[in-house]
Amino acid sequence: MKLERHVGGLSLARKANYLRARGWREEDGGWSSEIFGLLPMAKAVHHQLTDDLSQALRKRGWLVAGFSERGYVKMRDGEQGKPCSLPKALRTQARREKRPVAELTYELFLAALLEAEGA
């Protein structure tokens, strides 16, 4: 699942504003952050979305169970849940809240942006 499609199909300007709001800097060759290093815009957006969405799910009782070799986050539903991918965690949480996945994902994305602006 492309997380970006659930946050409104971000335009280049929105992607750039999102990354800047989250502390990324535009440099020759891509976007740079202290955590993720220098990446092309698409990878930077994906990594930042993954981080923001996994942190938002943590506030709803999910745990970060680890990361795959490719950098994808594994989530766990509380202490006893089986590890699953972030997209599956989003689907499960949306089902629990009886709402569409895209709606939940967009709400979590907006909350991360508001948090960044308030910081």
XYZ file of C-alpha atoms in Angstrom, residues 52-63 75-78 89-90 93-94 96-97 99 103-105 107-109 111:
30
model
C 4.549 9.741 11.840
C 1.902 7.055 11.328
C 3.636 4.475 13.528
C 4.022 7.082 16.307
C 0.339 7.985 16.006
C -0.655 4.327 16.279
C 1.481 4.041 19.415
C -0.857 6.588 20.997
C -3.705 4.137 20.235
C -2.032 1.212 22.011
C 0.131 -0.236 19.244
C 3.806 -1.040 19.782
C 3.756 -3.076 14.520
C 2.229 -5.139 17.333
C -1.318 -4.704 18.629
C -0.605 -4.259 22.350
C -2.027 -2.102 11.535
C -3.770 0.865 9.899
C -7.225 0.154 13.650
C -9.621 1.572 11.056
C -11.757 -1.202 15.121
C -12.865 2.435 14.842
C -14.065 3.960 9.575
C -9.894 8.598 6.607
C -7.951 7.312 9.630
C -4.603 7.620 7.840
C -6.402 12.133 10.287
C -3.147 10.729 11.704
C -1.169 12.565 9.010
C -2.304 15.395 13.513
